[in-house]
Amino acid sequence: MRATRGRWRTAAGLVLTGVMLFPVYWMVNVSFTREQDMRRSPPSLLPLHGTLDGYRSVLDRQLPYLGVSLIVGLGTVALTLLVATPAGYALAKLRPRGGGLLSFLLLIAQMIPGIIMAMGFYAVFLNVGVLNTIPGLIVADSTLAVPFAVLIFTAFMSGIPEELLQAARVDGAGTLRTFWSVVLPVSRNSVITVSLFAFLWAWSDFVFASTLDQGGAHQPITLGIYHYIGNNNQQWNAIMATAVIASIPAAVLLVIAQRYVAAGVTSGAVKH
Amino acid sequence: MDHATHASVAPPPAAGGRPDPARPRAGGRWEALRRAAAGQWAAWAFLAPVVVYLLVFYAYPLYRNVELSLRDYTVRSFVRGDAPFTGVANYADVLGDPAFGPALWHTVVFTLASLVFQFTIGLALAVFFVRNFPLSATLRALFLVPWLLPLIVSSSTWSWMLNSESGVVNAALAALGAEPVHWLTSPDWSLWSVIIANVWIGIPFNLVVLYSGLQAIDPAVYEAAELDGATGWRKFRHITFPLLRPVSAITLLLGLVYTLKVFDIIWIMTRGGPSGSSTTFATWSYRLGFGNLLPEFGRGAAVGNLLIVAALVFGLIYIRVQRRQALA
């Protein structure tokens, strides 16, 4: 009786998940569709005459874009960790005066619309001369992740047992040593979580890319897809193939860090 | 937040026989004060990078943005550095613009409709998933996919699905005998198209947060209600919904702040068109600053700053609600 009820629920769950993920399936389906079948009515539900043409165009044209996104993503991760790990440790364990105000400002910082940051950055970058450069894009993209990262590190590091830090102190380690050889190794999981999110957001960013790197020689994959859509409305298999490739980091994140993703969301500090 | 991640920490070595460093020695009041001051120094030394970062990469661009909105900026003035100060003229311009009313209305409709649908569907799914069944964890994980995909990916996929002639959505409608809908090209439907895509992207977030809220409800409450003969819907109405209210408030407020900011989805799918029918404050601001041949940074920044005020008002409400719940 109970078992059958469970099985019914599983069946219902499969249907719901199927409906929810249909657009993802459709993206994959279209990416394998032949040019001449693209405008068929009704569209075929399976890529029966599958072709790799779409993926060939990706390899022909989009590889440089993917490379730029990779560099920007890794740079964003590095900058985010550099700024956020010591801050998380201080807020969690060192009881700074004014720490509450700082946490409050970080919460507020996450609510600022990206388009507004983009305009400010545009003005600043134009004067400094880093418009249309990769370092400029890394700086802008890191603003997506830093407030979130500090809040996550604070939450995680608050859970480190006080005795552990005491023991390090007794052994004669200074604050910096304690941070480097005790706190960071113990926080490895939160470092992974934050790195994955920082990378994903930098990889997915469109607002900063389209405002601060529109005329750049090195553009990220989001702009690659965007120009594709703008230029040729016919080659949807190539557009969707690029989209599939651009989704790989998200898939990796889901497989590797599913538990941390949920933890990150529920910490109430996640942005869209 | 689960602290299970620290469960693997080895127990600290016992500090047997050594003086406890946390307790100042008798008569060491100065010593304690000195140590407290040193502690503060250390704390702020660790915070220095983030403080500098916030000042340089948040405060300064924001300040520049406010300054943009108070001057008459064009690309030429950026280069030559002569933008006449115009005070609140940009704001007056924007408020008096015929596009202002529609943009406000679209922003309100987009935000409220997105919130209502993604919250309701997310809650229904959370209730469905909270009763564990075979495969439930895997399926719940799969539901995160739309939320993790780059927005350009989801937006372009929806664009193609909603294509008037070759889209799968109209093909499905035709199979049901309905007329094709010009989702992205008719002013009547464009706003609803971007709402549909945005709801799809927002459901996972609502599902995850509400699911964790449901898990925190003590099963004993349900058992007691069952003894009193309460059934499915009544249990939901009288137990689940009231007990979930704090989490619901947080979810909705966060959703509100994030939905106000939505730009990518709308811009990629419709560019705010046709003829402004899906223009919200976020896309209008972008169009003024970056979307035309002749950028009007002053007015774009002014629209953006109006948006920031709205986002911050709700953001502050969110923080207050969250604080009050933390105390409760």
XYZ file of C-alpha atoms in Angstrom:
600
model
C 0.000 0.000 0.000
C 2.659 2.481 1.084
C 5.037 1.290 -1.590
C 2.519 1.824 -4.364
C 1.779 5.313 -3.049
C 5.515 6.032 -3.192
C 5.671 4.779 -6.732
C 2.768 6.982 -7.772
C 4.532 9.954 -6.269
C 7.685 9.082 -8.170
C 5.695 8.895 -11.393
C 4.097 12.273 -10.708
C 7.495 13.700 -9.826
C 8.964 12.453 -13.079
C 6.153 14.116 -15.049
C 6.590 17.425 -13.200
C 10.353 17.377 -13.698
C 9.865 16.536 -17.367
C 7.541 19.497 -17.857
C 9.902 21.822 -15.998
C 12.951 20.721 -17.948
C 11.258 20.684 -21.349
C 12.917 23.959 -22.434
C 16.315 22.461 -21.601
C 15.479 19.376 -23.659
C 14.287 21.618 -26.462
C 17.539 23.536 -26.490
C 19.458 20.269 -26.893
C 17.004 19.020 -29.516
C 17.269 22.163 -31.632
C 21.055 22.148 -31.353
C 21.080 18.826 -33.266
C 18.443 19.818 -35.834
C 19.327 20.195 -39.501
C 19.066 23.625 -41.120
C 16.310 22.476 -43.495
C 14.207 20.989 -40.658
C 14.422 24.128 -38.551
C 11.263 25.741 -39.907
C 9.231 22.554 -40.231
C 5.697 22.673 -39.002
C 5.092 21.030 -36.599
C 8.684 20.885 -35.311
C 9.948 17.353 -34.746
C 10.121 16.358 -31.111
C 13.236 14.215 -31.574
C 16.435 15.055 -33.446
C 15.838 12.127 -35.835
C 18.126 13.392 -38.588
C 20.621 14.631 -36.048
C 23.441 16.771 -37.298
C 26.512 18.222 -35.665
C 26.522 21.295 -37.925
C 25.548 23.524 -35.031
C 28.471 22.284 -32.968
C 30.825 22.686 -35.911
C 29.949 26.370 -36.088
C 30.654 26.625 -32.380
C 34.120 25.159 -32.848
C 34.708 27.413 -35.845
C 33.659 30.643 -34.256
C 32.996 30.498 -30.561
C 36.173 29.000 -29.101
C 37.840 32.388 -28.479
C 34.708 33.544 -26.657
C 34.771 30.451 -24.462
C 38.430 31.071 -23.653
C 37.701 34.641 -22.580
C 34.836 33.465 -20.366
C 37.112 30.920 -18.755
C 39.771 33.535 -17.974
C 37.212 36.024 -16.689
C 35.585 33.329 -14.547
C 38.856 32.211 -12.969
C 39.997 35.799 -12.418
C 36.697 36.583 -10.717
C 37.077 33.563 -8.432
C 40.611 34.620 -7.444
C 39.664 38.215 -6.712
C 36.539 37.183 -4.805
C 38.391 34.718 -2.564
C 41.203 37.194 -1.935
C 38.798 39.817 -0.626
C 36.136 37.641 0.979
C 37.931 34.910 2.960
C 39.742 37.216 5.430
C 36.591 39.320 5.778
C 34.467 36.266 6.568
C 36.969 35.141 9.194
C 37.070 38.570 10.838
C 33.278 38.895 10.948
C 32.820 35.344 12.222
C 35.580 35.112 14.823
C 37.365 38.367 15.579
C 34.361 40.454 16.731
C 35.321 43.735 15.072
C 33.522 46.857 16.263
C 31.299 47.955 13.413
C 31.113 44.444 11.975
C 27.330 44.552 12.136
C 27.242 47.691 10.021
C 29.573 46.091 7.487
C 27.375 42.984 7.193
C 24.400 45.275 6.719
C 26.158 47.171 3.929
C 27.036 43.872 2.230
C 23.375 42.816 2.298
C 22.381 46.159 0.791
C 25.140 45.909 -1.824
C 23.525 42.774 -3.234
C 20.309 44.600 -3.932
C 21.774 47.228 -6.233
C 20.571 46.590 -9.792
C 23.387 45.541 -12.109
C 22.469 48.068 -14.749
C 23.192 50.888 -12.287
C 26.578 49.446 -11.351
C 27.258 49.065 -15.066
C 26.701 52.778 -15.744
C 28.913 53.807 -12.863
C 31.619 51.386 -13.992
C 31.309 52.662 -17.544
C 32.047 56.201 -16.431
C 34.924 55.118 -14.184
C 36.432 52.662 -16.687
C 36.316 55.199 -19.480
C 38.377 57.627 -17.417
C 40.803 54.987 -16.142
C 41.126 53.365 -19.558
C 40.070 49.790 -18.736
C 36.912 49.805 -20.819
C 36.770 46.784 -23.164
C 39.486 44.928 -21.259
C 39.459 41.593 -19.453
C 40.706 42.994 -16.109
C 37.896 45.552 -16.171
C 35.345 42.814 -16.738
C 36.840 40.727 -13.910
C 36.511 43.638 -11.488
C 32.907 44.301 -12.511
C 31.929 40.615 -12.367
C 33.481 40.201 -8.930
C 30.959 42.683 -7.541
C 28.311 40.041 -8.249
C 30.027 37.572 -5.934
C 31.922 39.421 -3.191
C 29.011 40.398 -0.889
C 27.511 36.921 -1.195
C 30.907 35.331 -0.567
C 31.559 37.328 2.608
C 28.132 36.419 3.994
C 28.598 32.734 3.180
C 32.095 32.622 4.699
C 30.858 34.386 7.816
C 28.061 31.833 8.201
C 30.354 28.841 7.619
C 33.254 30.077 9.717
C 30.988 30.864 12.665
C 30.584 27.102 12.906
C 34.306 26.473 13.470
C 34.751 25.306 17.085
C 36.336 27.960 19.286
C 38.584 25.290 20.891
C 40.326 24.755 17.574
C 41.375 28.411 17.367
C 42.324 28.391 21.045
C 44.564 25.406 20.478
C 46.330 27.173 17.626
C 46.828 30.232 19.796
C 48.209 28.131 22.622
C 50.664 26.627 20.166
C 51.861 30.157 19.520
C 50.196 30.842 16.166
C 49.344 34.476 15.465
C 46.048 35.557 13.915
C 47.438 35.304 10.411
C 48.950 31.844 10.977
C 45.692 30.638 12.554
C 43.748 31.921 9.557
C 46.095 30.381 7.036
C 46.774 26.975 8.559
C 43.621 26.309 10.596
C 40.643 28.325 9.368
C 41.169 28.013 5.612
C 41.759 24.229 5.529
C 38.711 23.648 7.711
C 36.591 25.904 5.481
C 37.532 24.070 2.324
C 33.918 23.245 1.470
C 32.712 26.814 1.725
C 35.648 27.919 -0.416
C 34.512 25.431 -3.057
C 30.910 26.616 -2.871
C 31.846 30.270 -3.225
C 34.315 29.564 -6.031
C 31.702 27.658 -8.009
C 29.127 30.409 -7.640
C 31.587 33.185 -8.409
C 32.697 31.337 -11.519
C 29.150 30.627 -12.644
C 28.010 34.227 -12.205
C 31.017 35.610 -14.044
C 30.518 33.042 -16.780
C 26.814 33.886 -17.077
C 27.122 37.648 -16.796
C 25.530 39.580 -19.616
C 24.910 43.071 -18.199
C 28.545 43.964 -17.532
C 29.789 42.215 -20.660
C 27.380 44.073 -22.918
C 28.076 47.476 -21.381
C 31.781 47.335 -20.496
C 33.093 45.022 -23.215
C 30.850 45.743 -26.190
C 33.741 46.981 -28.295
C 36.378 44.727 -26.812
C 38.727 42.544 -28.803
C 38.162 39.732 -26.298
C 34.520 39.086 -25.575
C 32.870 36.466 -23.343
C 30.555 33.713 -24.546
C 27.388 35.515 -23.447
C 28.141 38.222 -26.001
C 29.047 35.523 -28.522
C 25.530 34.107 -28.265
C 23.983 37.564 -28.210
C 25.713 38.680 -31.423
C 24.766 35.359 -32.964
C 21.085 35.987 -32.284
C 21.388 39.517 -33.570
C 23.255 38.645 -36.763
C 21.668 35.568 -38.238
C 18.185 34.591 -37.278
C 18.395 31.467 -39.395
C 21.089 29.453 -37.672
C 19.199 28.462 -34.571
C 20.956 25.110 -34.345
C 24.267 26.940 -33.992
C 22.800 29.356 -31.439
C 21.389 26.499 -29.376
C 24.602 24.480 -29.698
C 26.480 27.448 -28.274
C 23.875 27.672 -25.523
C 24.377 23.987 -24.682
C 28.151 24.479 -24.427
C 27.632 27.609 -22.329
C 25.502 25.561 -19.924
C 28.260 23.090 -19.092
C 29.540 24.966 -16.020
C 26.005 25.038 -14.618
C 25.701 21.293 -15.125
C 29.054 20.696 -13.459
C 28.005 22.861 -10.535
C 24.821 20.857 -10.160
C 26.600 17.513 -10.184
C 29.524 18.420 -7.938
C 28.036 20.857 -5.529
C 24.341 20.172 -5.346
C 24.313 20.091 -1.562
C 26.226 23.341 -1.315
C 24.003 24.990 -3.882
C 20.970 24.300 -1.715
C 22.875 25.455 1.361
C 23.918 28.597 -0.443
C 20.386 29.410 -1.537
C 18.865 28.849 1.859
C 21.419 31.004 3.598
C 19.210 33.714 2.133
C 22.025 35.511 0.450
C 21.756 34.318 -3.102
C 21.010 36.506 -6.037
C 19.497 35.551 -9.339
C 23.029 26.650 6.936
C 24.280 23.185 7.721
C 27.425 22.929 9.724
C 27.813 19.287 8.856
C 30.819 20.423 6.859
C 32.713 20.943 10.075
C 31.794 17.559 11.467
C 35.062 16.144 10.148
C 37.134 18.505 12.284
C 39.397 16.579 14.632
C 38.946 17.384 18.322
C 41.457 20.004 19.416
C 44.382 18.820 21.503
C 43.689 19.273 25.187
C 45.386 22.365 26.549
C 46.255 20.626 29.779
C 48.421 22.450 32.279
C 48.880 25.567 30.162
C 47.455 28.904 31.231
C 44.165 29.703 29.566
C 44.977 32.556 27.202
C 41.387 33.723 27.082
C 41.399 34.673 30.763
C 43.521 37.674 31.727
C 45.707 37.164 34.778
C 44.690 38.778 38.031
C 45.521 42.473 38.036
C 45.978 42.374 34.276
C 43.310 44.917 33.445
C 45.672 46.959 31.317
C 46.858 43.750 29.805
C 43.283 42.835 28.900
C 42.607 46.247 27.420
C 45.804 46.106 25.435
C 44.864 42.685 24.151
C 41.365 43.846 23.197
C 42.839 46.738 21.253
C 45.269 44.411 19.528
C 42.362 42.129 18.695
C 40.502 45.033 17.116
C 43.566 45.878 15.059
C 43.808 42.320 13.826
C 40.101 42.183 13.024
C 40.184 45.353 10.965
C 43.377 44.303 9.259
C 41.476 41.272 7.989
C 38.560 43.459 6.969
C 40.743 46.025 5.203
C 40.604 44.344 1.766
C 36.825 44.187 1.733
C 36.460 47.746 3.016
C 38.799 49.077 0.324
C 36.984 46.921 -2.211
C 33.565 48.263 -1.223
C 34.788 51.843 -1.383
C 36.551 51.542 -4.736
C 34.291 49.117 -6.576
C 30.893 49.852 -5.049
C 30.763 53.288 -3.476
C 32.753 55.077 -6.150
C 30.840 53.734 -9.202
C 27.598 54.491 -7.381
C 28.771 58.003 -6.647
C 29.682 58.420 -10.322
C 26.236 57.196 -11.244
C 24.561 59.838 -9.078
C 26.878 62.437 -10.566
C 25.979 61.257 -14.088
C 22.315 61.794 -13.345
C 22.896 65.401 -12.229
C 24.765 66.429 -15.377
C 24.214 66.497 -19.090
C 26.467 63.647 -20.172
C 27.178 62.467 -23.675
C 30.079 60.451 -25.037
C 31.781 63.686 -26.033
C 31.672 65.071 -22.534
C 33.292 61.873 -21.266
C 36.206 62.451 -23.558
C 36.506 66.192 -23.062
C 35.371 66.196 -19.462
C 32.918 69.064 -19.765
C 29.437 68.008 -18.756
C 27.336 70.954 -17.660
C 25.721 70.583 -14.244
C 21.970 70.449 -14.727
C 20.734 69.572 -11.241
C 17.541 67.555 -11.252
C 16.721 68.353 -14.886
C 17.330 64.719 -15.905
C 14.886 63.518 -13.260
C 12.283 66.056 -14.345
C 12.794 64.956 -17.958
C 12.354 61.310 -17.093
C 9.266 61.875 -14.932
C 7.699 63.967 -17.672
C 8.557 61.485 -20.414
C 5.546 59.811 -22.054
C 7.393 56.505 -21.596
C 7.447 56.905 -17.808
C 3.873 55.806 -17.047
C 3.986 52.647 -19.189
C 7.445 51.702 -17.864
C 6.203 52.039 -14.281
C 3.101 49.995 -15.057
C 5.092 47.256 -16.821
C 7.555 47.104 -13.930
C 4.685 46.652 -11.460
C 2.894 44.017 -13.577
C 6.112 42.143 -14.361
C 7.170 42.084 -10.712
C 3.831 41.157 -9.162
C 2.848 38.554 -11.762
C 6.297 36.937 -11.570
C 6.156 36.834 -7.772
C 2.651 35.408 -7.540
C 3.275 32.629 -10.051
C 6.759 31.607 -9.014
C 5.828 31.608 -5.329
C 2.611 29.631 -5.801
C 4.177 27.042 -8.084
C 7.300 26.865 -5.919
C 5.195 26.282 -2.801
C 3.080 23.604 -4.462
C 6.237 21.806 -5.576
C 7.826 22.158 -2.129
C 4.756 20.564 -0.529
C 4.906 17.811 -3.130
C 8.606 17.103 -2.543
C 8.594 17.298 1.234
C 7.069 13.815 1.425
C 10.065 11.738 0.470
C 9.595 9.122 -2.239
C 11.969 7.108 -4.403
C 14.096 9.453 -6.584
C 12.762 12.588 -4.863
C 16.200 14.007 -4.029
C 17.425 13.545 -7.596
C 14.351 15.159 -9.119
C 14.575 18.059 -6.688
C 18.173 18.592 -7.759
C 17.120 18.612 -11.413
C 14.677 21.400 -10.626
C 17.648 23.661 -9.931
C 18.724 23.573 -13.580
C 16.688 26.565 -14.834
C 18.059 28.687 -12.021
C 21.675 27.749 -12.741
C 21.613 28.244 -16.503
C 23.126 31.457 -17.830
C 20.284 33.899 -18.490
C 21.330 34.305 -22.105
C 20.808 30.562 -22.536
C 17.341 30.453 -20.990
C 16.261 33.668 -22.695
C 17.363 32.600 -26.164
C 15.800 29.159 -25.683
C 12.468 30.743 -24.731
C 12.788 33.159 -27.645
C 12.980 30.263 -30.053
C 10.225 28.303 -28.316
C 7.920 31.324 -28.500
C 8.791 32.108 -32.116
C 5.571 32.910 -33.993
C 6.074 30.691 -37.056
C 8.426 27.913 -35.949
C 8.117 27.902 -32.168
C 7.183 24.716 -30.365
C 4.660 26.566 -28.185
C 2.559 27.669 -31.132
C 2.911 24.184 -32.619
C 1.446 22.781 -29.407
C -1.369 25.331 -29.529
C -2.076 24.374 -33.134
C -2.226 20.702 -32.137
C -4.889 21.690 -29.599
C -6.731 23.590 -32.310
C -5.897 27.072 -31.017
C -4.806 30.056 -33.065
C -1.074 30.885 -33.089
C -0.055 33.666 -30.689
C 2.507 36.307 -31.640
C 4.278 36.021 -28.332
C 7.245 38.285 -28.882
C 6.054 40.445 -31.744
C 2.662 41.634 -30.530
C 2.385 44.392 -27.907
C -0.431 42.455 -26.202
C 1.731 39.431 -25.458
C 5.355 40.554 -25.172
C 5.173 41.393 -21.473
C 3.517 38.038 -20.711
C 6.204 36.218 -22.684
C 8.984 37.656 -20.578
C 6.949 36.974 -17.420
C 6.604 33.301 -18.427
C 10.361 32.978 -18.929
C 11.102 34.820 -15.689
C 8.692 32.630 -13.691
C 10.343 29.522 -15.111
C 13.724 30.814 -13.963
C 12.391 31.844 -10.546
C 10.554 28.648 -9.554
C 13.683 26.749 -8.372
C 14.691 29.480 -5.937
C 11.225 29.524 -4.366
C 11.112 25.733 -4.286
C 14.450 25.373 -2.488
C 13.834 28.049 0.140
C 10.239 26.990 0.861
C 11.268 23.327 0.969
C 13.827 24.090 3.664
C 11.131 26.005 5.525
C 8.767 23.039 5.333
C 11.457 20.697 6.597
C 11.847 22.805 9.709
C 8.220 22.206 10.735
C 7.963 19.665 13.535
C 6.176 16.511 12.303
C 4.560 16.164 15.747
C 2.321 19.120 14.873
C 0.943 17.186 11.923
C 0.497 14.029 13.948
C -1.534 15.940 16.516
C -3.686 17.423 13.757
C -4.218 14.001 12.219
C -5.451 12.712 15.561
C -8.013 15.517 15.462
C -9.054 14.262 12.045
C -7.523 17.013 9.897
C -6.948 16.036 6.261
C -4.759 17.268 3.422
C -6.099 20.676 2.495
C -7.123 21.616 6.043
C -3.713 20.606 7.342
C -2.130 22.861 4.762
C -4.409 25.801 5.541
C -4.253 25.648 9.316
C -0.756 24.336 9.936
C 1.607 24.528 6.997
C 0.680 27.959 5.730
C 0.700 29.790 9.092
C 3.922 28.108 10.234
C 5.564 28.891 6.920
C 4.684 32.578 7.087
C 8.124 33.823 8.207
C 9.918 31.907 5.451
C 7.290 33.012 2.932
C 7.806 36.660 3.846
C 11.562 36.353 3.344
C 11.149 34.500 0.051
C 8.699 37.042 -1.339
C 10.715 40.072 -0.280
C 13.954 38.689 -1.713
C 12.072 37.739 -4.866
C 10.704 41.272 -5.066
C 14.132 42.883 -4.807
C 15.577 40.544 -7.427
C 12.633 40.800 -9.810
C 12.819 44.599 -9.829
C 16.370 44.230 -11.148
C 15.576 41.801 -13.973
C 17.108 43.094 -17.150
C 18.825 40.325 -19.143
C 15.744 38.236 -19.814
C 13.647 41.108 -21.122
C 16.425 42.702 -23.137
C 17.462 39.462 -24.830
C 13.904 38.320 -25.604
C 12.207 41.553 -26.690
C 14.572 44.503 -26.088
C 11.637 46.020 -24.244
C 9.576 46.060 -27.430
C 7.623 45.950 -29.596
C 7.050 49.704 -29.266
C 7.898 49.725 -25.580
C 5.268 47.149 -24.625
C 7.669 45.191 -22.394
C 9.869 48.066 -21.242
C 10.526 48.157 -17.504
C 12.686 50.628 -15.579
C 15.687 48.324 -15.885
C 15.495 48.009 -19.684
C 14.561 51.672 -20.131
C 17.611 52.728 -18.168
C 19.792 50.453 -20.295
C 18.264 51.693 -23.526
C 18.913 55.326 -22.612
C 22.495 54.633 -21.602
C 23.623 51.948 -24.028
C 20.855 50.951 -26.421
C 20.827 53.881 -28.812
C 23.369 55.369 -31.142
C 23.452 58.532 -29.076
C 23.679 57.565 -25.421
C 21.918 59.714 -22.856
C 23.817 58.698 -19.745
C 22.314 61.417 -17.607
C 18.738 60.306 -18.154
C 19.678 56.621 -18.084
C 21.340 57.083 -14.712
C 18.301 59.019 -13.470
C 15.958 56.120 -14.340
C 18.406 53.708 -12.749
C 18.508 55.731 -9.547
C 14.711 55.688 -9.308
C 14.967 51.904 -9.553
C 17.626 51.798 -6.847
C 15.369 53.712 -4.456
C 12.590 51.161 -4.973
C 14.974 48.221 -4.570
C 16.493 49.664 -1.396
C 13.119 50.386 0.214
C 12.083 46.761 -0.158
C 15.592 45.616 0.684
C 15.469 47.442 4.014
C 12.047 45.955 4.767
C 13.539 42.532 4.021
C 16.442 43.085 6.404
C 14.084 44.269 9.157
C 11.828 41.239 8.737
C 14.837 38.945 8.775
C 16.267 40.553 11.939
C 12.953 40.327 13.748
C 12.725 36.643 12.870
C 16.252 36.008 14.043
C 15.295 37.462 17.419
C 12.020 35.554 17.648
